XYZ file of C-alpha atoms in Angstrom:
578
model
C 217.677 -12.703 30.841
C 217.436 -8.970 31.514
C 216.017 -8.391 28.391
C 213.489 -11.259 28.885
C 211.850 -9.672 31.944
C 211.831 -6.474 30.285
C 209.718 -7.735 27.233
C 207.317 -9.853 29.968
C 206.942 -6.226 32.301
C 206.166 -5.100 29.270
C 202.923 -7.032 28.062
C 201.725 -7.013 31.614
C 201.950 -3.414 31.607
C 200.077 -3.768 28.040
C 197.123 -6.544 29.186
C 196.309 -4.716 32.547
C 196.087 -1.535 30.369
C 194.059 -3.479 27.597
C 192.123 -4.693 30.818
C 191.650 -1.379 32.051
C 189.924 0.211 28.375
C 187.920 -2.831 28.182
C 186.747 -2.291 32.142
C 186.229 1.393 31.199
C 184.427 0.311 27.464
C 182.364 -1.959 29.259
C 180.906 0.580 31.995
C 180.228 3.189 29.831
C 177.968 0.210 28.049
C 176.020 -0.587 31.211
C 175.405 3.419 31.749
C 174.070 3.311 28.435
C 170.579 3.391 27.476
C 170.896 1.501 24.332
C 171.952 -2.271 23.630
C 174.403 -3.120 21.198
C 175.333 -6.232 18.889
C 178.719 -6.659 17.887
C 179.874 -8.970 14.799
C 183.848 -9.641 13.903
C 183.523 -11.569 10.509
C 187.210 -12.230 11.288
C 186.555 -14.445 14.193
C 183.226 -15.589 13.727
C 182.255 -13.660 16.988
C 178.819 -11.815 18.189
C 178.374 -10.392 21.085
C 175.535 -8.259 23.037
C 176.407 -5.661 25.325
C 175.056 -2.402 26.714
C 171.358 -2.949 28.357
C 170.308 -5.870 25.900
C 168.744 -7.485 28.730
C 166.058 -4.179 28.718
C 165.404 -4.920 25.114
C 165.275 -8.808 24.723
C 164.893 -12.020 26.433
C 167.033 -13.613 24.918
C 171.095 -13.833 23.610
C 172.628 -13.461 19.788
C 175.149 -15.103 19.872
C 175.635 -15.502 15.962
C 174.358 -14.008 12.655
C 171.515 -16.692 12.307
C 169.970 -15.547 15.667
C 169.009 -12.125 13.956
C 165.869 -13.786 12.544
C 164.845 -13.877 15.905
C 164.718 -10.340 16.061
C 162.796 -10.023 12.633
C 160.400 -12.484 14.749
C 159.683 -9.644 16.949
C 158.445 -6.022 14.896
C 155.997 -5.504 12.836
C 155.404 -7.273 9.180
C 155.446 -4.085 7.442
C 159.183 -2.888 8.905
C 160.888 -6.552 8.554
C 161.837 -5.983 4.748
C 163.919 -2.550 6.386
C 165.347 -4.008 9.144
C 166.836 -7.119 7.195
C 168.653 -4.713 4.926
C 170.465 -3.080 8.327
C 171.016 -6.277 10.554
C 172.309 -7.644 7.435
C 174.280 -4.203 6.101
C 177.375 -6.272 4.731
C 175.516 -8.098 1.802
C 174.872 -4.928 0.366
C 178.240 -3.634 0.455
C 176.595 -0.038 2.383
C 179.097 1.237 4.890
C 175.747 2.318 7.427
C 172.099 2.270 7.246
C 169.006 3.060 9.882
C 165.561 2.450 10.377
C 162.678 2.613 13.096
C 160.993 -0.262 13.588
C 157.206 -0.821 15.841
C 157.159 -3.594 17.993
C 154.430 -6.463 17.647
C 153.961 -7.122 21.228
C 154.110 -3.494 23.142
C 153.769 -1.534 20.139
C 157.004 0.321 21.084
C 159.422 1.462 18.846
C 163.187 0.585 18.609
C 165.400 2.304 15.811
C 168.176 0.252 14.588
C 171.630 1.737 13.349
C 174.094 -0.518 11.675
C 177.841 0.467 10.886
C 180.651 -1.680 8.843
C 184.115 -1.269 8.604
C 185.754 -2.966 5.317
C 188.922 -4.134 4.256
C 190.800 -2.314 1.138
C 189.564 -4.889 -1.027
C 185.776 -4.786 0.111
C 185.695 -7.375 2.749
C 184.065 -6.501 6.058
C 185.892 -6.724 9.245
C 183.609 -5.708 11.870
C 179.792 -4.612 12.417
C 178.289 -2.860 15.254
C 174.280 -2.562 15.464
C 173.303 0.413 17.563
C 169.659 -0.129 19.344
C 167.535 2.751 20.670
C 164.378 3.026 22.324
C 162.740 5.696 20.409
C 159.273 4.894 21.832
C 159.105 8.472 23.689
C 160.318 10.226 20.456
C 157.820 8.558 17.966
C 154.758 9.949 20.259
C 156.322 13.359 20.507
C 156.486 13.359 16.909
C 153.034 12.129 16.544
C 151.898 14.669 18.394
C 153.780 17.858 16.660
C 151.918 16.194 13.797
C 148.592 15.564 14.829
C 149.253 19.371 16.083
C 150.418 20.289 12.224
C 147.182 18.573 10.692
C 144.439 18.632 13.407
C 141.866 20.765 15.313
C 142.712 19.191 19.300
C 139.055 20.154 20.099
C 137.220 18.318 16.939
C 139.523 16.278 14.915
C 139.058 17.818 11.822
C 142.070 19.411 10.219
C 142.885 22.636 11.205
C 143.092 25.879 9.035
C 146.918 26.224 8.120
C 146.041 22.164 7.059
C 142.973 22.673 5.255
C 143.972 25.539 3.570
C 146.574 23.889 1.928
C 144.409 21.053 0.729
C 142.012 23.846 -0.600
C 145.071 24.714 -2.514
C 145.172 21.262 -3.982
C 141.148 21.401 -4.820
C 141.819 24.069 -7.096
C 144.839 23.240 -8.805
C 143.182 20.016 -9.903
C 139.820 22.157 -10.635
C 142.197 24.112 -12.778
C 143.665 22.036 -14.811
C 140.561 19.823 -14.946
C 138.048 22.790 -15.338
C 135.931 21.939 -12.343
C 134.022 23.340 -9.692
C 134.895 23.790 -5.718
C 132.791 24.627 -3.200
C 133.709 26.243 -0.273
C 130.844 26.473 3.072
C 131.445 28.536 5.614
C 129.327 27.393 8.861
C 129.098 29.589 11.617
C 126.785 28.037 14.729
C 124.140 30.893 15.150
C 123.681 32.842 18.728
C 126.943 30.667 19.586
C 127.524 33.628 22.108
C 124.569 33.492 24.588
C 125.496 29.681 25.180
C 129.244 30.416 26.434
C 127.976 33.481 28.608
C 124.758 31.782 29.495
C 126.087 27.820 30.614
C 130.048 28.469 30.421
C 132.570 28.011 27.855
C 133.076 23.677 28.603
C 129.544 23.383 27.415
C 130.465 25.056 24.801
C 133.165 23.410 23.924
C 131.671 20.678 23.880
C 128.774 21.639 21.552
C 131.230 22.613 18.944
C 133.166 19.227 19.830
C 129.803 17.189 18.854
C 128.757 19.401 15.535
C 132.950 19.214 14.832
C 132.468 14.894 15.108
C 129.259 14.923 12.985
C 131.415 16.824 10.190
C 134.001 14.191 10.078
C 131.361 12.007 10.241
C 129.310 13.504 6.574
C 132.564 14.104 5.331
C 134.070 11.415 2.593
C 135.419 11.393 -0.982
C 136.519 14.977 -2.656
C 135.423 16.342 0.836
C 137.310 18.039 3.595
C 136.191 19.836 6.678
C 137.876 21.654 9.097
C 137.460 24.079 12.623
C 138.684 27.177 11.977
C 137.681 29.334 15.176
C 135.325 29.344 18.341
C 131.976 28.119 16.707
C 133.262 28.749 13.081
C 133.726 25.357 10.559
C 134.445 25.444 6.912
C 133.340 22.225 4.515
C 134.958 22.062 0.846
C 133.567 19.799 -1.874
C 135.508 19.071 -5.232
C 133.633 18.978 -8.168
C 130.455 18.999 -6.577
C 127.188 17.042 -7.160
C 124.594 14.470 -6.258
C 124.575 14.203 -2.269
C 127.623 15.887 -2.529
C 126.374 19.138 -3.667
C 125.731 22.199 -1.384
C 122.436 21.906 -1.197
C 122.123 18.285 -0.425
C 124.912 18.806 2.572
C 123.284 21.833 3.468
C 119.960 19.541 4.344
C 121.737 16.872 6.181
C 123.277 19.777 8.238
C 119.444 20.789 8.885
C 118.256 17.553 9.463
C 120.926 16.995 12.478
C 120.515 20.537 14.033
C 117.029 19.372 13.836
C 117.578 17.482 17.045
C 119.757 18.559 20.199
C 123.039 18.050 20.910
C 123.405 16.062 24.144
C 125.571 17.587 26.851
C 127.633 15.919 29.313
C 126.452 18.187 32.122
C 122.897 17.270 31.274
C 121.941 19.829 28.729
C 119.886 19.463 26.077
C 120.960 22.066 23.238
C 119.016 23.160 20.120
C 120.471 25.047 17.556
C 120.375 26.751 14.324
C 123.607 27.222 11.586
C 124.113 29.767 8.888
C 126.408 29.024 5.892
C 127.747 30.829 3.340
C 128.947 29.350 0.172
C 131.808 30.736 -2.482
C 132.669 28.659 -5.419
C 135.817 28.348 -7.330
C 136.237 29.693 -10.145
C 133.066 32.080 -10.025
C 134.187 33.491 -6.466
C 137.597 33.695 -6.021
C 140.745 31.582 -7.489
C 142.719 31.158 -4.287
C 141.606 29.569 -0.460
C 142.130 32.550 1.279
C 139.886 34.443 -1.211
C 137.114 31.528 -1.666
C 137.381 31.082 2.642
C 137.091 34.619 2.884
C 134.329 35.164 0.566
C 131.818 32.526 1.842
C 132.661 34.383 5.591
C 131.608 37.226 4.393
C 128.110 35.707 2.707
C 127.842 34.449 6.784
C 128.218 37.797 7.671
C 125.331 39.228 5.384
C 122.921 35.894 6.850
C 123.635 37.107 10.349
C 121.958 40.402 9.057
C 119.252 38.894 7.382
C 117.953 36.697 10.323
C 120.667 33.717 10.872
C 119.605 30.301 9.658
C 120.080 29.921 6.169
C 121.892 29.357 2.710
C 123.364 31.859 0.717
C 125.514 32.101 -2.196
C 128.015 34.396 -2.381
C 127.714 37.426 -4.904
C 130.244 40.271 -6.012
C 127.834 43.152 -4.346
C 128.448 41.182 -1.273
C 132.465 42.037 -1.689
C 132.004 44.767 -3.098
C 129.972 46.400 0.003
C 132.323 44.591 2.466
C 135.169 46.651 1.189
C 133.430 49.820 0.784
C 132.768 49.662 4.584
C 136.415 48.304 5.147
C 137.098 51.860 3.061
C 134.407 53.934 5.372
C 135.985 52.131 8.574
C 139.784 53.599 7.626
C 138.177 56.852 6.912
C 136.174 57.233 9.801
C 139.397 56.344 12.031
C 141.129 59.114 9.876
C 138.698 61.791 10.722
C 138.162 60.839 14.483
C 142.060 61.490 14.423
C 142.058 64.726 12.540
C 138.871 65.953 14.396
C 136.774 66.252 11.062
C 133.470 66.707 12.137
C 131.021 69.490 12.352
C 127.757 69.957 14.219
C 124.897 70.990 12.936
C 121.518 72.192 14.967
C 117.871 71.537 13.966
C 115.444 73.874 15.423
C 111.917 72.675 17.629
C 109.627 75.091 17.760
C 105.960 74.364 20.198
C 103.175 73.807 18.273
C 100.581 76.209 19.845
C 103.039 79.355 19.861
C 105.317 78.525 16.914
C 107.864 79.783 19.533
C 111.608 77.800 19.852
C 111.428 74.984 22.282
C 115.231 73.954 21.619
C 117.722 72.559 18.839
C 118.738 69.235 18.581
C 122.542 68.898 17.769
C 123.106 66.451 14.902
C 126.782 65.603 13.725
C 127.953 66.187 10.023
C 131.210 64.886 8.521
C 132.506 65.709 5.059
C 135.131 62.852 4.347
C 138.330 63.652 3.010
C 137.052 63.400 -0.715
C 134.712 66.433 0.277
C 132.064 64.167 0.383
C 129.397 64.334 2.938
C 128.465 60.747 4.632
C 125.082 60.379 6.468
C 124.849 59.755 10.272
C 122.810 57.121 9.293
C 125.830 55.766 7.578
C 128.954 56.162 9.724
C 127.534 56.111 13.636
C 126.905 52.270 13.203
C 130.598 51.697 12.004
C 131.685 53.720 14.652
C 129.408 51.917 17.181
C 131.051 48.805 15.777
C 134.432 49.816 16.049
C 134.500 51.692 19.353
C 135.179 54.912 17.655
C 131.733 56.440 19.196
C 132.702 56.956 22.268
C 135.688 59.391 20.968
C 133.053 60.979 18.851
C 130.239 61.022 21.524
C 132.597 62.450 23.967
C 133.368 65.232 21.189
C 129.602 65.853 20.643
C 128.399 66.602 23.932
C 131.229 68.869 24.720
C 131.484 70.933 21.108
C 127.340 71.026 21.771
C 127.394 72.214 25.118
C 130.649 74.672 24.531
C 128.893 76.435 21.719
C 125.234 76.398 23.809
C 127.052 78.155 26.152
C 128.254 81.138 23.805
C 124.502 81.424 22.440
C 123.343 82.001 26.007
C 125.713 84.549 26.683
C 125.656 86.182 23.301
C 121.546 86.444 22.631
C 120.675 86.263 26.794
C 117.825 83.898 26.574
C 117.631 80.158 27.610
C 116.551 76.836 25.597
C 117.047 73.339 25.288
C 120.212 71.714 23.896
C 118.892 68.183 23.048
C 121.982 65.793 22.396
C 121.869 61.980 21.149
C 124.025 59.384 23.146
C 124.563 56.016 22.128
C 124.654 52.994 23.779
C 128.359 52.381 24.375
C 128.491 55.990 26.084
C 125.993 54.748 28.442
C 127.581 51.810 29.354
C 130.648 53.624 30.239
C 131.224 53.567 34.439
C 132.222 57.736 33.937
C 129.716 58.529 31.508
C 127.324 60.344 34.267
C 130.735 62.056 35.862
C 132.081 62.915 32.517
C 128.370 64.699 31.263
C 128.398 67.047 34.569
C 131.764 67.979 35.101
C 131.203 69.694 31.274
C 128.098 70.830 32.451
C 130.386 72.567 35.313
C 132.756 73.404 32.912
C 131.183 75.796 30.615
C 128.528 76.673 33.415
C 125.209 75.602 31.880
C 122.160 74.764 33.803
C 121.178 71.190 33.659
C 117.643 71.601 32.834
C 118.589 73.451 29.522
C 120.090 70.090 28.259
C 118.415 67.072 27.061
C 119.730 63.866 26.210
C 118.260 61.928 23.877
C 118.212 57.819 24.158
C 116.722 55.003 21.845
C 115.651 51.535 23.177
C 119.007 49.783 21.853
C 120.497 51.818 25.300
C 117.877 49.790 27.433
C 117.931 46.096 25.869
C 121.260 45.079 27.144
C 121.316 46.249 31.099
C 118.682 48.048 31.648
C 119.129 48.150 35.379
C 122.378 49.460 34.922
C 121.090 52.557 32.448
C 118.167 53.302 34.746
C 120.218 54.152 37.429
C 122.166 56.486 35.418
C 119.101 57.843 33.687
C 117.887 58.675 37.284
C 121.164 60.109 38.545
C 121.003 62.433 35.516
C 117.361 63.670 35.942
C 117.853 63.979 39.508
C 120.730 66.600 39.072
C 118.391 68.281 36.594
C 119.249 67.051 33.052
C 116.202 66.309 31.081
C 115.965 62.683 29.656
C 114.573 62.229 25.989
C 113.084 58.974 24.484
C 113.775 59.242 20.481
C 112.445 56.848 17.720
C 109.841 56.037 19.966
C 107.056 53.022 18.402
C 110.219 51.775 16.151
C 111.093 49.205 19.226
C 109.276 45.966 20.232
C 108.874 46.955 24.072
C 109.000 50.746 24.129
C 105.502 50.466 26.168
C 106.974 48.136 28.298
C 109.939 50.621 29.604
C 107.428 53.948 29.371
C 106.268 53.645 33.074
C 109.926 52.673 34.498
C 112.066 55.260 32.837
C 112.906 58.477 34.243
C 111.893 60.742 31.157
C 110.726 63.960 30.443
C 110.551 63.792 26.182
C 108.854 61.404 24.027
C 109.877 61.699 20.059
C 107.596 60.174 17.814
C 109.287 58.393 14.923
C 109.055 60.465 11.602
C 108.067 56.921 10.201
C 104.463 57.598 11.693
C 104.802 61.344 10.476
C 105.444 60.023 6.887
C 101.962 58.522 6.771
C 99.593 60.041 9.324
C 97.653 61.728 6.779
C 97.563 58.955 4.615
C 97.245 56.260 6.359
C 94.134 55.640 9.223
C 96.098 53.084 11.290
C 99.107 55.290 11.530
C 96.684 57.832 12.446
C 95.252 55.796 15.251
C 98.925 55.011 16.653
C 100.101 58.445 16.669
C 96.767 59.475 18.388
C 96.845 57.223 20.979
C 100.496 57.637 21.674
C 99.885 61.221 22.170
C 97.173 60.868 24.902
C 99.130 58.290 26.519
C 102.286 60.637 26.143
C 100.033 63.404 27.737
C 98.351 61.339 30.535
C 102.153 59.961 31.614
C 103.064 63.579 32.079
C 105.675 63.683 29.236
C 106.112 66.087 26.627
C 105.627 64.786 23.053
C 107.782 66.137 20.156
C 106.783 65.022 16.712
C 110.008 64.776 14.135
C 110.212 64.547 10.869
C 107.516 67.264 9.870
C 107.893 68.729 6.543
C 104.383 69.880 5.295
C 101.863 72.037 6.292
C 98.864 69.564 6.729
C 101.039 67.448 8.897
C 101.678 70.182 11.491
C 97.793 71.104 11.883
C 96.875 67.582 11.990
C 99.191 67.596 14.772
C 98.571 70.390 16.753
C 94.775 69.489 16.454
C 95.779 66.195 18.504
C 97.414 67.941 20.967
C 101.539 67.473 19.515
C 103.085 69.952 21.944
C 106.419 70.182 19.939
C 107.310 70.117 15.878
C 110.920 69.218 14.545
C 111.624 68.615 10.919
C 111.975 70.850 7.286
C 108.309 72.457 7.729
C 110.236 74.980 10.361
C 113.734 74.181 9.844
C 116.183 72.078 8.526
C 119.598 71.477 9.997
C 121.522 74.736 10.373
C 125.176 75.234 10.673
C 126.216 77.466 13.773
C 126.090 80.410 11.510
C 122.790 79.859 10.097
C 120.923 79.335 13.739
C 122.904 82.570 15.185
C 120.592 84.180 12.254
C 117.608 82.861 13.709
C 118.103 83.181 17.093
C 118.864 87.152 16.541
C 115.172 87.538 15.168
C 114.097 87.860 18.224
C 114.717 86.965 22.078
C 111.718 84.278 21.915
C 112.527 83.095 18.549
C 109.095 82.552 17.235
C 108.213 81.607 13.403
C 105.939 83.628 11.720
């Protein structure tokens, strides 16, 4: 009887524990965020538990009642799902697939999992449901991300570059032709400073849609930067070709892009083109190569077509070569000045000496001002080298007044970016200060590209300068489109007259009509008036006759070294040519 109680304390013990695992089973399903369908094959039992009531409105309560969930996602996934809601009949131990809904266009992923018997027959099933709507987007969007420009639609570069990469294979094996078209919205600048950078966003949003929009078979575009696109054509031809694209792109810049804000824009495009195989044989190459055609139409006036040629690489890199020499020599200091003397006209007596910079590259090869300033300009190196100019100029001014005891002028060029600099006025007189020089026995020479970008900003300086004493030089003047226009604001002392004019005044009347007139107008403004560039005889009496009160160029002396002008100046205090 004992042993009868025993074995009945016993199973209680074991059902309220059973009870107590399923009570515990069962919670964690309701904390769940997932709904599950359980099959025994055994017992001809299905149930639903977890939060099945989240996912459908209605019960499964056997195998046939799974059509009803087929009923529910898309045609396309049904085929999928079967195979996992039905696992067993293929014998698979697990399977999985996502699946879109018809109604909310949600998607649920479905995991089956089946254990079998030793001899193959299944026992039990449990389909695992997930809302996976969340995840899907996510996904979407890392690959929308992966493939697409956010701004335009088109593909982005990593993207487009590696369809390139497709072009050519096929082009390769197929011996065909791909185009590659840089586009590059011209002026693209002045419309982000001038109305803001949404507006232009937007503009490059519209042009970006009306590439998608031109875009079809064996023809990709993409946005790779700011205002920059890039178009590829396989195996072009017909209204595919360049040239036909190129005048649909025309026609549509033609009329103006429509702003949100109001706006009306109008607007001009250069492209340059680079074909595979002429070009280049990679997408890199062929993308760079049509850039750097752009490049060569911003130089040439913006708004057109060009085809890409080897000089055009070929140049490129020899400047990418000048550029990492240049920075090599600002480094290691490698630059010498020279000095051109100006004598008056009427006396033949020195006036001054222009400093000019010389630089003999580390191949002992000597590069042209001409050539290297505007790289420097470009690269920010000019102010280093500007800096060094005006002090190695006025350093070694100061010896020569101290060594031969009489004063002239120092007359040093300044470029644009020195200007612009908020010390530029402190740094010029505190080296002034330094090496004790007067300011009136230095000149600084300026060219209009100083004025055209703030010229209330320069004038002040400018002023500042003369006002401490510093003579102010205009050089290159009647090269610019407005130099009239500045002549009665600027503080100046020194007009230069281009050697352009000089080339040709005694062979050519209207130059000689020019040069007149801008010496009386040089003369009735007060101004001095120093004609470079002179390197004959006739030149210098034809300009003395008309009143020229300075000469600079080979006629009197070419560009000495410091050496060669201590010569000259120790002919005699006034240093007068015979």
């Amino acid at each position: 009887m004992n042993e009868l109680h025993y074995q009945l304390d016993l199973l209680k013990a074991m059902n309220q524990k059973l009870a107590e695992k399923e009570k515990m089973y069962s919670r964690i399903f309701e904390v769940t965020e997932s709904a599950f369908i359980y099959q025994s094959f055994e017992n001809e039992l299905v149930a639903t538990l977890g939060q099945w009531n989240k996912f459908f409105d209605f019960k499964v309560r056997e195998s046939g009642d799974f059509s009803r969930i087929l009923d529910l996602v898309e045609e396309a996934h049904v085929p999928e799902l079967k195979n996992v809601l039905f696992l067993e009949r293929q014998g698979e131990t697990s399977a999985q697939t996502d699946c879109q809904l018809k109604a909310t266009k949600g998607w649920l992923q479905f995991r089956a999992f089946v254990i079998y018997t030793n001899d193959g027959k299944p026992v039990n099933k449990v389909i695992y449901i997930l809302n996976v709507t969340k995840a899907k987007i996510q996904n979407e969007e890392l690959n929308y991300m992966a493939y697409y420009d956010g701004l335009t639609g088109l593909f982005n570069r990593n993207y487009f570059v590696r369809l390139l990469t497709e072009y050519i294979k096929t082009a390769r094996e197929k011996n065909a032709v791909v185009s590659v078209m840089f586009i590059d919205i011209d002026d693209f600048r002045k419309v982000n400073d001038g109305l803001g950078i949404m507006v232009g966003d937007e503009l490059v949003q519209q042009f970006g849609f009306f590439l998608k929009e031109i875009c079809g078979d064996d023809m990709i575009a993409c946005h790779l930067h700011s205002d920059a696109f890039c178009l590829a054509v396989y195996d072009p031809s017909g209204v595919r070709s360049v040239d036909a694209i190129y005048r649909t792109i025309q026609q549509r810049v033609k009329d103006p892009f429509y702003i949100s804000s109001g706006q009306e824009l109008t607007v001009t495009v250069s492209v340059g083109v680079a074909e595979y195989p002429e070009a280049a044989e990679s997408a890199l190459e062929l993308m760079n190569c049509a850039e750097l055609v752009v490049f060569k139409c911003k130089k040439q006036g913006k708004n057109v077509l060009q085809y890409f040629a080897p000089p055009i690489l070929e140049n490129f890199l020899n400047s990418i070569e000048l550029e990492n020499k240049l920075k090599r020599a600002v480094y290691n200091n490698d630059f010498h000045m020279f000095y051109q003397p100006q004598y008056y006209a009427g006396n033949r007596r020195l006036r001054g000496v222009e400093a000019l910079i010389r630089w003999k590259d580390e191949d002992a090869q000597m590069i042209s001002p001409a050539t290297f300033i505007p790289v420097a300009e470009k690269n920010g190196s000019i102010i280093t080298i500007g800096k060094w100019v005006v002090e190695e100029s006025i350093k070694q001014y100061a010896a020569w007044r101290k060594q031969f005891g009489f004063p002239f002028i120092m007359s040093i060029n300044i470029s644009a970016l020195q200007y612009k600099r908020e010390d530029f006025v402190d740094s010029i007189v505190g080296i002034l200060n330094q090496y004790h020089v007067k300011p009136a026995e230095v000149e600084l020479e300026i060219t209009e590209s100083v004025l055209i970008d703030d010229f209330g900003a320069v004038y002040e300086k400018l002023k500042i300068l003369r006002n401490y004493g510093i003579r102010i030089s205009l050089d290159d003047f009647g090269t610019g489109f407005s130099s009239l226009s500045y002549l009665k604001k600027l503080p100046i002392d020194t007009l230069k007259i281009d050697k352009s004019f000089i080339d040709t005044v005694m062979t050519d009347s209207a130059t000689r009509v020019i040069t007149e007139a801008i010496i009386n107008m040089v003369k009735s403004l007060g101004f001095e008036s120093i004609a470079e560039g002179v390197e004959e005889e006739q030149q210098y009496n034809y300009l003395h006759a008309i009143g020229c009160d300075v000469i600079q160029g080979y006629l009197f002396g070419k560009p000495l070294s410091p050496e060669e002008l201590e010569t000259v100046l120790s002919e005699s205090p006034a240093a007068k040519i015979s």
